[in-house]
Coordinates of N, CA and C in Angstrom, one line a residue:
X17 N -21.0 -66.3 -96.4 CA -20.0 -67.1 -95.8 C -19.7 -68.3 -96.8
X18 N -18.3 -68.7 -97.4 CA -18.2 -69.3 -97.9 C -17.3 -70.7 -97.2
X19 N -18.1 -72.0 -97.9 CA -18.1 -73.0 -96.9 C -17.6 -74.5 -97.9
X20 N -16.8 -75.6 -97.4 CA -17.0 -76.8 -98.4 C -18.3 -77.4 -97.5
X21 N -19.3 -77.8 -98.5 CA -20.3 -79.1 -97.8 C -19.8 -80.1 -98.8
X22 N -20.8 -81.3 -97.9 CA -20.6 -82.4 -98.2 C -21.4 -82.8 -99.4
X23 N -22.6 -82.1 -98.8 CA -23.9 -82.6 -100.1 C -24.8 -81.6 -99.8
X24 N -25.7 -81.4 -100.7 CA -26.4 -80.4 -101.4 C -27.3 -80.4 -99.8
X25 N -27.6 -79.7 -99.5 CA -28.5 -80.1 -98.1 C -28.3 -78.3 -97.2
X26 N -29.4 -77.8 -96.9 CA -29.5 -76.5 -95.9 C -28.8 -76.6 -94.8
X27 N -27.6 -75.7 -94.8 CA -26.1 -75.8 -93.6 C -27.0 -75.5 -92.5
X28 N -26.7 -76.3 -91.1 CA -26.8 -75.7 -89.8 C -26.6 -74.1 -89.6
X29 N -25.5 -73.7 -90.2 CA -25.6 -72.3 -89.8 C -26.6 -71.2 -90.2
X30 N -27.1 -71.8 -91.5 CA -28.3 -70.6 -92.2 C -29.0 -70.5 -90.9
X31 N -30.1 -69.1 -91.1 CA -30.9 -69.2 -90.4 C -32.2 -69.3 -91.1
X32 N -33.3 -69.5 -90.0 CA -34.4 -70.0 -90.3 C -35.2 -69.4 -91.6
X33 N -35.1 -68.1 -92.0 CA -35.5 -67.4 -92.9 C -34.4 -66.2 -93.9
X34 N -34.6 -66.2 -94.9 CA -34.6 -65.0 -95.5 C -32.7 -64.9 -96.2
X35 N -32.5 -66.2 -97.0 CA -31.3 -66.2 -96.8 C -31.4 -66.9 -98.4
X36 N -30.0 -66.9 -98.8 CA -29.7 -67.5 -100.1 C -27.9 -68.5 -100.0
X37 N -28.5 -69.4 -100.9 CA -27.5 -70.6 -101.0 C -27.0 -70.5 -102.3
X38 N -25.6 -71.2 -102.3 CA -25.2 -71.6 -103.8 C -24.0 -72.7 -103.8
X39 N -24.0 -73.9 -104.5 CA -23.3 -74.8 -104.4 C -22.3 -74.8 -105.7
X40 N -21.2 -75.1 -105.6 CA -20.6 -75.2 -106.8 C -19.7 -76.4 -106.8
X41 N -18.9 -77.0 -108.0 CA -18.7 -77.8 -108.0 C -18.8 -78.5 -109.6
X42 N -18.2 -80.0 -109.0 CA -18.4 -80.9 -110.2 C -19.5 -82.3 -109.7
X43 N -20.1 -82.7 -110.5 CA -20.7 -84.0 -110.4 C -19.9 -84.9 -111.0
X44 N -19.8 -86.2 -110.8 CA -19.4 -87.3 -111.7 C -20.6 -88.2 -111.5
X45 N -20.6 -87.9 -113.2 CA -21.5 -88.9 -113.9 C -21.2 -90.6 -114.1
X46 N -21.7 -91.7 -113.7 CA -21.3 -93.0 -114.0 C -20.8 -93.1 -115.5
X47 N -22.0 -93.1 -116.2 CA -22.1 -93.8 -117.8 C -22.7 -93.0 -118.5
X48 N -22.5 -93.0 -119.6 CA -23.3 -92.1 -121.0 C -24.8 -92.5 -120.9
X49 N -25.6 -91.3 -121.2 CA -26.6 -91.4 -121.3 C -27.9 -90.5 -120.7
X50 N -29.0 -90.6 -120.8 CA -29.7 -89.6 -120.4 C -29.9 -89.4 -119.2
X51 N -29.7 -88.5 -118.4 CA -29.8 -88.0 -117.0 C -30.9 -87.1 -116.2
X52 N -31.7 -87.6 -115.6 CA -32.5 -86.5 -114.5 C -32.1 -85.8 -113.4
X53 N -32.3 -84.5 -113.3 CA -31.9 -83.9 -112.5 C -33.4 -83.7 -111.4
X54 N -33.6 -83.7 -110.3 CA -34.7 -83.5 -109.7 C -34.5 -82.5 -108.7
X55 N -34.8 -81.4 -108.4 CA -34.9 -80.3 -107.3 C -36.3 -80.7 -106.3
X56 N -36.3 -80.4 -105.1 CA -37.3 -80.4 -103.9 C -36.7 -79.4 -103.3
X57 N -37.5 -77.8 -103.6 CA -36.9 -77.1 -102.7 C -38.1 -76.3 -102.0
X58 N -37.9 -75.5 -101.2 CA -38.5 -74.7 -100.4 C -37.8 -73.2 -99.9
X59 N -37.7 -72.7 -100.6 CA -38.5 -71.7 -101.9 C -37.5 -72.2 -103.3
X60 N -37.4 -70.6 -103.6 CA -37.5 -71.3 -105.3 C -35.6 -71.4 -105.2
X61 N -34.9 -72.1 -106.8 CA -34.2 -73.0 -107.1 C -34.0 -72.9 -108.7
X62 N -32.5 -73.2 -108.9 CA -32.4 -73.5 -110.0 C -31.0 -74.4 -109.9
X63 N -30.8 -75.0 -111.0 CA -29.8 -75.6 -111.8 C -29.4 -75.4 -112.4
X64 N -27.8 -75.6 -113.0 CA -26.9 -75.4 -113.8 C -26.2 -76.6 -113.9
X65 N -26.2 -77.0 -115.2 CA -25.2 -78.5 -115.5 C -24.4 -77.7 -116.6
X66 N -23.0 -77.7 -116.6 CA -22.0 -76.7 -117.0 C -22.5 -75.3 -117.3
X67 N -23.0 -74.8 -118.8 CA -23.5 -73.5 -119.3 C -25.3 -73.9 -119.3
X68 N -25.9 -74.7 -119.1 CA -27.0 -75.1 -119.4 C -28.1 -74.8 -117.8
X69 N -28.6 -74.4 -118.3 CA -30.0 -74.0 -116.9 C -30.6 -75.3 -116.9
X70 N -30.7 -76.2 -116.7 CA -31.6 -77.5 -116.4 C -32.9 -77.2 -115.9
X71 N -32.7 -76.6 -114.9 CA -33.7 -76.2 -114.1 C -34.4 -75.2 -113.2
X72 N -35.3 -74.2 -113.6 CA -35.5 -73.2 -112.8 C -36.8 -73.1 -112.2
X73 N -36.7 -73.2 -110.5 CA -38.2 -73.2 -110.2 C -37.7 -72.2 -109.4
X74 N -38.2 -71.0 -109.8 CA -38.2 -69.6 -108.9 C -39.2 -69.5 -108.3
X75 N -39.0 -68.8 -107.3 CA -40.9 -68.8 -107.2 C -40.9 -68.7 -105.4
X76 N -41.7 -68.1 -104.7 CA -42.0 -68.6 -103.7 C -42.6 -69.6 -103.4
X77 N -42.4 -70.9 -102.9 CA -43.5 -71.9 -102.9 C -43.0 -73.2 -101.7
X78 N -43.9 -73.7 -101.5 CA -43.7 -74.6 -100.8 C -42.7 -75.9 -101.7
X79 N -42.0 -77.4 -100.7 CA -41.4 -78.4 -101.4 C -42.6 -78.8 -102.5
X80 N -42.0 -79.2 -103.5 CA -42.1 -80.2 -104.4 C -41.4 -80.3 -105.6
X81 N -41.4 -81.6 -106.2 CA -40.0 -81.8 -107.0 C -39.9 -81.3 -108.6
X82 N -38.9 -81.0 -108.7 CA -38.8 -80.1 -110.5 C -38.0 -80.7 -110.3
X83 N -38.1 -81.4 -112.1 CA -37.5 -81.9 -112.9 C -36.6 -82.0 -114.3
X84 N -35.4 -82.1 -114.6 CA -34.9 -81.6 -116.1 C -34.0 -83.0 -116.5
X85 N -34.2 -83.1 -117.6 CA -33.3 -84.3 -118.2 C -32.3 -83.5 -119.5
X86 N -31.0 -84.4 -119.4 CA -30.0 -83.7 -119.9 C -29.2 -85.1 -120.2
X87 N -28.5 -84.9 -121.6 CA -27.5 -86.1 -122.1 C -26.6 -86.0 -121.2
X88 N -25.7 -86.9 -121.0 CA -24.5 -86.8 -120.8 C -23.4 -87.7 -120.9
X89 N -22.1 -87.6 -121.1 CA -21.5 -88.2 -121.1 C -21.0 -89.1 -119.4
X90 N -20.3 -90.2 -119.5 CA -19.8 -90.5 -118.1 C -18.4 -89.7 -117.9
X91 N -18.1 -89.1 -116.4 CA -17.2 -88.3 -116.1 C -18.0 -86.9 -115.2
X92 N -16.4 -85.9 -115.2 CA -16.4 -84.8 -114.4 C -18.0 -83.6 -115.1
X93 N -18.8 -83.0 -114.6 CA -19.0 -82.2 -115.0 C -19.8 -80.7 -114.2
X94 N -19.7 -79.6 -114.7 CA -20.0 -78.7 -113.9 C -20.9 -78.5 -113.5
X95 N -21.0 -78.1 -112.0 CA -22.8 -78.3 -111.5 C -23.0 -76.8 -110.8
X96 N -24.0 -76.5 -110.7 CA -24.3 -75.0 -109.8 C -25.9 -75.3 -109.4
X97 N -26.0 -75.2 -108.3 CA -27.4 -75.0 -107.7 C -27.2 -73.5 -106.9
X98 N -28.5 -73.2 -107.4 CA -28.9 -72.2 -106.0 C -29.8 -72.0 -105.8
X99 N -30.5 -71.4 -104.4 CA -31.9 -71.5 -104.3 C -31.8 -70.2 -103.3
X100 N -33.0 -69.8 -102.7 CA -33.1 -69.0 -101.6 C -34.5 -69.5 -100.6
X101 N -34.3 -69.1 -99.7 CA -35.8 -69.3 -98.6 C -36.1 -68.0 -98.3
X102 N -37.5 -67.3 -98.7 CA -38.1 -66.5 -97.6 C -38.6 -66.6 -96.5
X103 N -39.9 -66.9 -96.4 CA -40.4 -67.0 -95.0 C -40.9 -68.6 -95.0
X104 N -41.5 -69.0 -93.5 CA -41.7 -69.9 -93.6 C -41.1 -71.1 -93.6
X105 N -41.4 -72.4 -93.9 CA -41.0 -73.6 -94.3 C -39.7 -73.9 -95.0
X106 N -39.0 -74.5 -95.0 CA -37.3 -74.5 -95.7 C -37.3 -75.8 -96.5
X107 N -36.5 -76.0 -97.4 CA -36.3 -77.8 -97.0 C -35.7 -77.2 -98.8
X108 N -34.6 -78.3 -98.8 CA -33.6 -78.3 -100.1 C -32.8 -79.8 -100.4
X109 N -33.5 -81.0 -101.6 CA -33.0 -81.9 -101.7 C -32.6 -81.6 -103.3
X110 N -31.6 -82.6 -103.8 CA -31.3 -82.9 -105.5 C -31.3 -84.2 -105.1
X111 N -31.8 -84.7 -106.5 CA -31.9 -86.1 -106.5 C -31.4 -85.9 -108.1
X112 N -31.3 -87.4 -108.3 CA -30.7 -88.0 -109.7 C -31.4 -89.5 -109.7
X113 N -31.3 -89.8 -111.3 CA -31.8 -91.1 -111.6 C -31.6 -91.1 -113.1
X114 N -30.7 -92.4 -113.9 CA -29.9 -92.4 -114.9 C -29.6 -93.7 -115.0
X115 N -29.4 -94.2 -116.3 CA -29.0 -95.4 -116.5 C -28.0 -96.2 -115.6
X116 N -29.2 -97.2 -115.2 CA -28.4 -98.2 -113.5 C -28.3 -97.2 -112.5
X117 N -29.2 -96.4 -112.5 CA -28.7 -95.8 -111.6 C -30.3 -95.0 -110.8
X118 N -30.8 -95.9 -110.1 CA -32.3 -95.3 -109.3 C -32.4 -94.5 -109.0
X119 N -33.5 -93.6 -108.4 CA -33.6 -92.1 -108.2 C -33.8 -92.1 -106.8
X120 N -32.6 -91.6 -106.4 CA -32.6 -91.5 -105.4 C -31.4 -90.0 -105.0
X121 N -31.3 -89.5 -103.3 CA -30.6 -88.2 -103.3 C -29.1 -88.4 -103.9
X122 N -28.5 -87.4 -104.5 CA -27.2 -87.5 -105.0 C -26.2 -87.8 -103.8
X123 N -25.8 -88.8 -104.1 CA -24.8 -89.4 -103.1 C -23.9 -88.2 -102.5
X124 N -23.1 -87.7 -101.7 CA -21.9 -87.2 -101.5 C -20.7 -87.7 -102.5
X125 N -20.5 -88.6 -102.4 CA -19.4 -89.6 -103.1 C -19.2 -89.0 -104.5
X126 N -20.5 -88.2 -105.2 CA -20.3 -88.0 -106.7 C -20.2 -86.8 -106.7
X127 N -20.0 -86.0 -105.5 CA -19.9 -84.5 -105.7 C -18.2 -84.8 -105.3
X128 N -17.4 -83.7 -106.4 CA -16.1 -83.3 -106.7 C -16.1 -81.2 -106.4
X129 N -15.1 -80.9 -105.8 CA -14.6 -79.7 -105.8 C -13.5 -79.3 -106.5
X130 N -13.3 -78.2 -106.9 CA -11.7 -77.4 -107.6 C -10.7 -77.1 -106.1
X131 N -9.5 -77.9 -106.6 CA -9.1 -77.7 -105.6 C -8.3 -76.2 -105.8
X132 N -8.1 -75.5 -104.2 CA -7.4 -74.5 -104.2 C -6.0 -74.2 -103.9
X133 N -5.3 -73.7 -105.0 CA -3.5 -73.8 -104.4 C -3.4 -73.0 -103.5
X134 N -2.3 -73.7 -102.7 CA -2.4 -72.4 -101.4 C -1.0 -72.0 -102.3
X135 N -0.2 -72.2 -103.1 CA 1.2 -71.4 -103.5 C 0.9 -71.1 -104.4
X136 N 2.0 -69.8 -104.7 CA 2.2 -68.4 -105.8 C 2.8 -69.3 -106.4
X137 N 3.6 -70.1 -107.1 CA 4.5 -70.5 -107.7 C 4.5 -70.0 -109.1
X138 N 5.5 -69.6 -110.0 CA 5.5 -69.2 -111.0 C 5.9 -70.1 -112.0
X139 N 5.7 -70.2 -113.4 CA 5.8 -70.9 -114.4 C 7.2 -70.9 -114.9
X140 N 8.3 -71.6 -115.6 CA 9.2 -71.7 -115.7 C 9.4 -71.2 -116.9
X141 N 10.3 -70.6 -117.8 CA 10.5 -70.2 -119.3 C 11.9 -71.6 -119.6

């Protein structure tokens, strides 16, 4: 099912087991400089900050937080999480923490989407 959320977070609709997610998108970065990415998931998870894997905790396992640090400039950039749950326990947070900027869950506010044309329009010669 494809869906816009607001923030990185396990939709109402999943159900309780045996299911896979994937977020896409853009982040905006405040300021230049080095960036932490933090995952807390339940089961396993990875990251993508444009072409770059940041972070992969595959794995069956219960929450706990992985972490990847990555330069960055301030601005738009491309993000991809995904994770899946087997059995059991669930739970899926990202967090961030960057220059002036405390570690805490990534705001909504900094998550950007591609928008979609609804028109065919064609290019002009």
């Amino acid at each position: 099912k494809d869906t816009i959320a607001d923030s990185v977070a396990i939709p109402s609709f999943a159900r309780p087991e045996d299911y896979a997610l994937r977020f896409t998108g853009f982040v905006n970065i405040p300021s230049d400089g080095m960036w932490e990415f933090i995952i807390d998931s339940d089961d396993g998870s990875a990251l993508y900050i444009g072409d770059t894997l940041l972070i992969n905790n595959d794995g069956v396992h219960g929450e706990g937080e992985v972490s990847g640090e990555i330069a960055l400039k301030a601005g738009l950039h491309p993000i991809e999480l995904v994770m899946f749950q087997a059995k059991g326990g669930q739970g899926l947070k990202l967090l961030l923490k960057g220059p002036g900027f405390e570690k805490q869950i990534v705001p909504p506010s900094m998550f950007l989407r591609e928008a979609k044309s609804k028109s065919k329009s064609k290019g002009t010669r």
